[in-house]
Amino acid sequence: ASLAGVVEYRNVTFAYPGAESPVLSNISFTARPGQTIAIIGSTGAGKTSLLSLLPRLYDPVEGQVLLDGVPVDQLDRAEITKRVALVPQRPYLFSGTIAHNLRFGRTEATDQELWNALRVAQGDSFVREKTNGLDSRIAQGGTNVSGGQRQRLCIARALVTKPRVYLFDDSFSALDVATDARLRAALKDTTTDATVIIVAQRISTITGADQILVLDNGRIVDRGTHEELLETSPTYQEIVES
Ligand code: CTP
Ligand code: MG
């Protein structure tokens, strides 16, 4: 079977450079094309750190992260960037037009492709309402758009690159529940062959995930579907009730 799009963490332990204790311990899981894997856990549990190891923002101190069956430290960084899109927890927009921000200097995507990505990300209507559409200016840091609009532009940017793997770090938190649901439904329709890993705060964002990893203090303490975890995981129940 092809390993294209398969993400595997194998006994991964990670500490930030210079730190004494690890923030991730013995993390193992596999995410396959067509699947959505969700990661949930309290603040500081290690969710962002976990995602950062796939695009090699950092490397593990022990264990391996594999993409397409190949350890990521054996892959070209440019190749990883092509295959993996990370939507960071703090979405980054720079001074330039909306089109510049969506292409990010990386793609030759047509305007039509940008609109398609915006439609999936539920960002097309606010861009259409702007006088200059795709050519509207974004201020440095995206200070002239709302937090939710920033998130949607960064999600659209990820879609434009058509990656095999999407990493969403809390990318839906600034959206109202209805927009969040519409966006994820549209996402599911257009990314049927992609591998999707979602970090979320809100339970409703992840109830449909194929597998949920419950992260606590750098460890996966439980895993399963929403229904399974409701039955088996006290940590998950606590999160649901909070
Ligand atoms: N940390 C660190 N150095 C960094 C980033 C994070 O030492 N450059 C530490 C944090 O202080 C925390 C742990 O690593 O103790 C995990 O951080 P993170 O992965 O960012 O946690 P999240 O689960 O993503 O937390 P949140 O929900 O608040 O985003
Ligand atoms: Mg985080």
PDB file of N, CA, C and O in Angstrom, residues 99-130:
ATOM      1  N   ALA A  99      -4.670  38.574  -1.857  1.00  0.00           N
ATOM      2  CA  ALA A  99      -4.098  37.592  -2.798  1.00  0.00           C
ATOM      3  C   ALA A  99      -2.647  37.255  -2.437  1.00  0.00           C
ATOM      4  O   ALA A  99      -2.272  36.076  -2.415  1.00  0.00           O
ATOM      5  N   HIS A 100      -1.842  38.275  -2.117  1.00  0.00           N
ATOM      6  CA  HIS A 100      -0.452  38.012  -1.708  1.00  0.00           C
ATOM      7  C   HIS A 100      -0.414  37.113  -0.486  1.00  0.00           C
ATOM      8  O   HIS A 100       0.389  36.185  -0.400  1.00  0.00           O
ATOM      9  N   ASN A 101      -1.294  37.427   0.465  1.00  0.00           N
ATOM     10  CA  ASN A 101      -1.311  36.650   1.702  1.00  0.00           C
ATOM     11  C   ASN A 101      -1.734  35.208   1.460  1.00  0.00           C
ATOM     12  O   ASN A 101      -1.230  34.295   2.099  1.00  0.00           O
ATOM     13  N   LEU A 102      -2.655  35.003   0.530  1.00  0.00           N
ATOM     14  CA  LEU A 102      -3.108  33.638   0.251  1.00  0.00           C
ATOM     15  C   LEU A 102      -2.053  32.850  -0.515  1.00  0.00           C
ATOM     16  O   LEU A 102      -1.851  31.668  -0.279  1.00  0.00           O
ATOM     17  N   ARG A 103      -1.354  33.524  -1.435  1.00  0.00           N
ATOM     18  CA  ARG A 103      -0.324  32.805  -2.213  1.00  0.00           C
ATOM     19  C   ARG A 103       0.959  32.646  -1.397  1.00  0.00           C
ATOM     20  O   ARG A 103       1.722  31.718  -1.612  1.00  0.00           O
ATOM     21  N   PHE A 104       1.193  33.550  -0.475  1.00  0.00           N
ATOM     22  CA  PHE A 104       2.318  33.452   0.461  1.00  0.00           C
ATOM     23  C   PHE A 104       3.652  33.326  -0.261  1.00  0.00           C
ATOM     24  O   PHE A 104       4.612  32.771   0.265  1.00  0.00           O
ATOM     25  N   GLY A 105       3.705  33.820  -1.511  1.00  0.00           N
ATOM     26  CA  GLY A 105       4.947  33.724  -2.277  1.00  0.00           C
ATOM     27  C   GLY A 105       5.338  32.311  -2.654  1.00  0.00           C
ATOM     28  O   GLY A 105       6.450  32.050  -3.079  1.00  0.00           O
ATOM     29  N   ARG A 106       4.398  31.380  -2.492  1.00  0.00           N
ATOM     30  CA  ARG A 106       4.758  29.978  -2.716  1.00  0.00           C
ATOM     31  C   ARG A 106       4.090  29.368  -3.933  1.00  0.00           C
ATOM     32  O   ARG A 106       4.530  28.358  -4.435  1.00  0.00           O
ATOM     33  N   THR A 107       2.957  29.920  -4.321  1.00  0.00           N
ATOM     34  CA  THR A 107       2.222  29.245  -5.387  1.00  0.00           C
ATOM     35  C   THR A 107       1.851  30.207  -6.510  1.00  0.00           C
ATOM     36  O   THR A 107       1.828  31.414  -6.345  1.00  0.00           O
ATOM     37  N   GLU A 108       1.564  29.597  -7.647  1.00  0.00           N
ATOM     38  CA  GLU A 108       1.132  30.328  -8.824  1.00  0.00           C
ATOM     39  C   GLU A 108      -0.382  30.266  -8.934  1.00  0.00           C
ATOM     40  O   GLU A 108      -0.921  30.461 -10.010  1.00  0.00           O
ATOM     41  N   ALA A 109      -1.034  29.945  -7.834  1.00  0.00           N
ATOM     42  CA  ALA A 109      -2.484  29.723  -7.872  1.00  0.00           C
ATOM     43  C   ALA A 109      -3.220  30.857  -8.592  1.00  0.00           C
ATOM     44  O   ALA A 109      -2.887  32.029  -8.440  1.00  0.00           O
ATOM     45  N   THR A 110      -4.214  30.468  -9.374  1.00  0.00           N
ATOM     46  CA  THR A 110      -5.034  31.459 -10.092  1.00  0.00           C
ATOM     47  C   THR A 110      -6.005  32.109  -9.117  1.00  0.00           C
ATOM     48  O   THR A 110      -6.263  31.587  -8.030  1.00  0.00           O
ATOM     49  N   ASP A 111      -6.569  33.250  -9.516  1.00  0.00           N
ATOM     50  CA  ASP A 111      -7.583  33.907  -8.689  1.00  0.00           C
ATOM     51  C   ASP A 111      -8.737  32.947  -8.407  1.00  0.00           C
ATOM     52  O   ASP A 111      -9.278  32.916  -7.303  1.00  0.00           O
ATOM     53  N   GLN A 112      -9.104  32.149  -9.430  1.00  0.00           N
ATOM     54  CA  GLN A 112     -10.198  31.195  -9.253  1.00  0.00           C
ATOM     55  C   GLN A 112      -9.886  30.223  -8.113  1.00  0.00           C
ATOM     56  O   GLN A 112     -10.738  29.926  -7.280  1.00  0.00           O
ATOM     57  N   GLU A 113      -8.641  29.755  -8.073  1.00  0.00           N
ATOM     58  CA  GLU A 113      -8.243  28.829  -6.999  1.00  0.00           C
ATOM     59  C   GLU A 113      -8.277  29.518  -5.637  1.00  0.00           C
ATOM     60  O   GLU A 113      -8.636  28.900  -4.632  1.00  0.00           O
ATOM     61  N   LEU A 114      -7.920  30.797  -5.619  1.00  0.00           N
ATOM     62  CA  LEU A 114      -7.981  31.535  -4.349  1.00  0.00           C
ATOM     63  C   LEU A 114      -9.432  31.651  -3.879  1.00  0.00           C
ATOM     64  O   LEU A 114      -9.732  31.439  -2.699  1.00  0.00           O
ATOM     65  N   TRP A 115     -10.334  31.962  -4.822  1.00  0.00           N
ATOM     66  CA  TRP A 115     -11.758  32.065  -4.443  1.00  0.00           C
ATOM     67  C   TRP A 115     -12.294  30.723  -3.965  1.00  0.00           C
ATOM     68  O   TRP A 115     -13.068  30.657  -3.005  1.00  0.00           O
ATOM     69  N   ASN A 116     -11.898  29.645  -4.642  1.00  0.00           N
ATOM     70  CA  ASN A 116     -12.351  28.315  -4.205  1.00  0.00           C
ATOM     71  C   ASN A 116     -11.904  28.028  -2.773  1.00  0.00           C
ATOM     72  O   ASN A 116     -12.687  27.524  -1.950  1.00  0.00           O
ATOM     73  N   ALA A 117     -10.656  28.349  -2.483  1.00  0.00           N
ATOM     74  CA  ALA A 117     -10.130  28.125  -1.133  1.00  0.00           C
ATOM     75  C   ALA A 117     -10.885  28.989  -0.129  1.00  0.00           C
ATOM     76  O   ALA A 117     -11.239  28.532   0.970  1.00  0.00           O
ATOM     77  N   LEU A 118     -11.160  30.231  -0.515  1.00  0.00           N
ATOM     78  CA  LEU A 118     -11.894  31.133   0.385  1.00  0.00           C
ATOM     79  C   LEU A 118     -13.308  30.610   0.638  1.00  0.00           C
ATOM     80  O   LEU A 118     -13.827  30.725   1.745  1.00  0.00           O
ATOM     81  N   ARG A 119     -13.919  30.047  -0.397  1.00  0.00           N
ATOM     82  CA  ARG A 119     -15.278  29.534  -0.238  1.00  0.00           C
ATOM     83  C   ARG A 119     -15.289  28.403   0.810  1.00  0.00           C
ATOM     84  O   ARG A 119     -16.130  28.392   1.703  1.00  0.00           O
ATOM     85  N   VAL A 120     -14.344  27.482   0.697  1.00  0.00           N
ATOM     86  CA  VAL A 120     -14.262  26.383   1.669  1.00  0.00           C
ATOM     87  C   VAL A 120     -14.006  26.932   3.072  1.00  0.00           C
ATOM     88  O   VAL A 120     -14.619  26.501   4.048  1.00  0.00           O
ATOM     89  N   ALA A 121     -13.135  27.930   3.163  1.00  0.00           N
ATOM     90  CA  ALA A 121     -12.757  28.494   4.462  1.00  0.00           C
ATOM     91  C   ALA A 121     -13.804  29.469   5.003  1.00  0.00           C
ATOM     92  O   ALA A 121     -13.586  30.087   6.049  1.00  0.00           O
ATOM     93  N   GLN A 122     -14.927  29.580   4.295  1.00  0.00           N
ATOM     94  CA  GLN A 122     -16.011  30.501   4.706  1.00  0.00           C
ATOM     95  C   GLN A 122     -15.511  31.941   4.774  1.00  0.00           C
ATOM     96  O   GLN A 122     -15.938  32.722   5.624  1.00  0.00           O
ATOM     97  N   GLY A 123     -14.596  32.278   3.860  1.00  0.00           N
ATOM     98  CA  GLY A 123     -14.049  33.634   3.860  1.00  0.00           C
ATOM     99  C   GLY A 123     -14.392  34.398   2.600  1.00  0.00           C
ATOM    100  O   GLY A 123     -13.974  35.545   2.438  1.00  0.00           O
ATOM    101  N   ASP A 124     -15.144  33.772   1.690  1.00  0.00           N
ATOM    102  CA  ASP A 124     -15.388  34.447   0.407  1.00  0.00           C
ATOM    103  C   ASP A 124     -16.294  35.665   0.540  1.00  0.00           C
ATOM    104  O   ASP A 124     -16.079  36.675  -0.112  1.00  0.00           O
ATOM    105  N   SER A 125     -17.294  35.585   1.446  1.00  0.00           N
ATOM    106  CA  SER A 125     -18.240  36.710   1.476  1.00  0.00           C
ATOM    107  C   SER A 125     -17.586  37.979   2.017  1.00  0.00           C
ATOM    108  O   SER A 125     -17.790  39.050   1.465  1.00  0.00           O
ATOM    109  N   PHE A 126     -16.765  37.873   3.053  1.00  0.00           N
ATOM    110  CA  PHE A 126     -16.176  39.114   3.549  1.00  0.00           C
ATOM    111  C   PHE A 126     -15.143  39.686   2.585  1.00  0.00           C
ATOM    112  O   PHE A 126     -14.963  40.901   2.498  1.00  0.00           O
ATOM    113  N   VAL A 127     -14.496  38.829   1.804  1.00  0.00           N
ATOM    114  CA  VAL A 127     -13.549  39.340   0.805  1.00  0.00           C
ATOM    115  C   VAL A 127     -14.313  39.985  -0.345  1.00  0.00           C
ATOM    116  O   VAL A 127     -13.932  41.045  -0.851  1.00  0.00           O
ATOM    117  N   ARG A 128     -15.435  39.374  -0.743  1.00  0.00           N
ATOM    118  CA  ARG A 128     -16.240  39.930  -1.829  1.00  0.00           C
ATOM    119  C   ARG A 128     -16.805  41.293  -1.448  1.00  0.00           C
ATOM    120  O   ARG A 128     -16.962  42.169  -2.288  1.00  0.00           O
ATOM    121  N   GLU A 129     -17.119  41.459  -0.159  1.00  0.00           N
ATOM    122  CA  GLU A 129     -17.694  42.731   0.285  1.00  0.00           C
ATOM    123  C   GLU A 129     -16.681  43.873   0.276  1.00  0.00           C
ATOM    124  O   GLU A 129     -17.049  45.035   0.315  1.00  0.00           O
ATOM    125  N   LYS A 130     -15.409  43.529   0.248  1.00  0.00           N
ATOM    126  CA  LYS A 130     -14.392  44.592   0.213  1.00  0.00           C
ATOM    127  C   LYS A 130     -14.330  45.175  -1.200  1.00  0.00           C
ATOM    128  O   LYS A 130     -14.440  44.440  -2.188  1.00  0.00           O
TER     129      LYS A 130
END
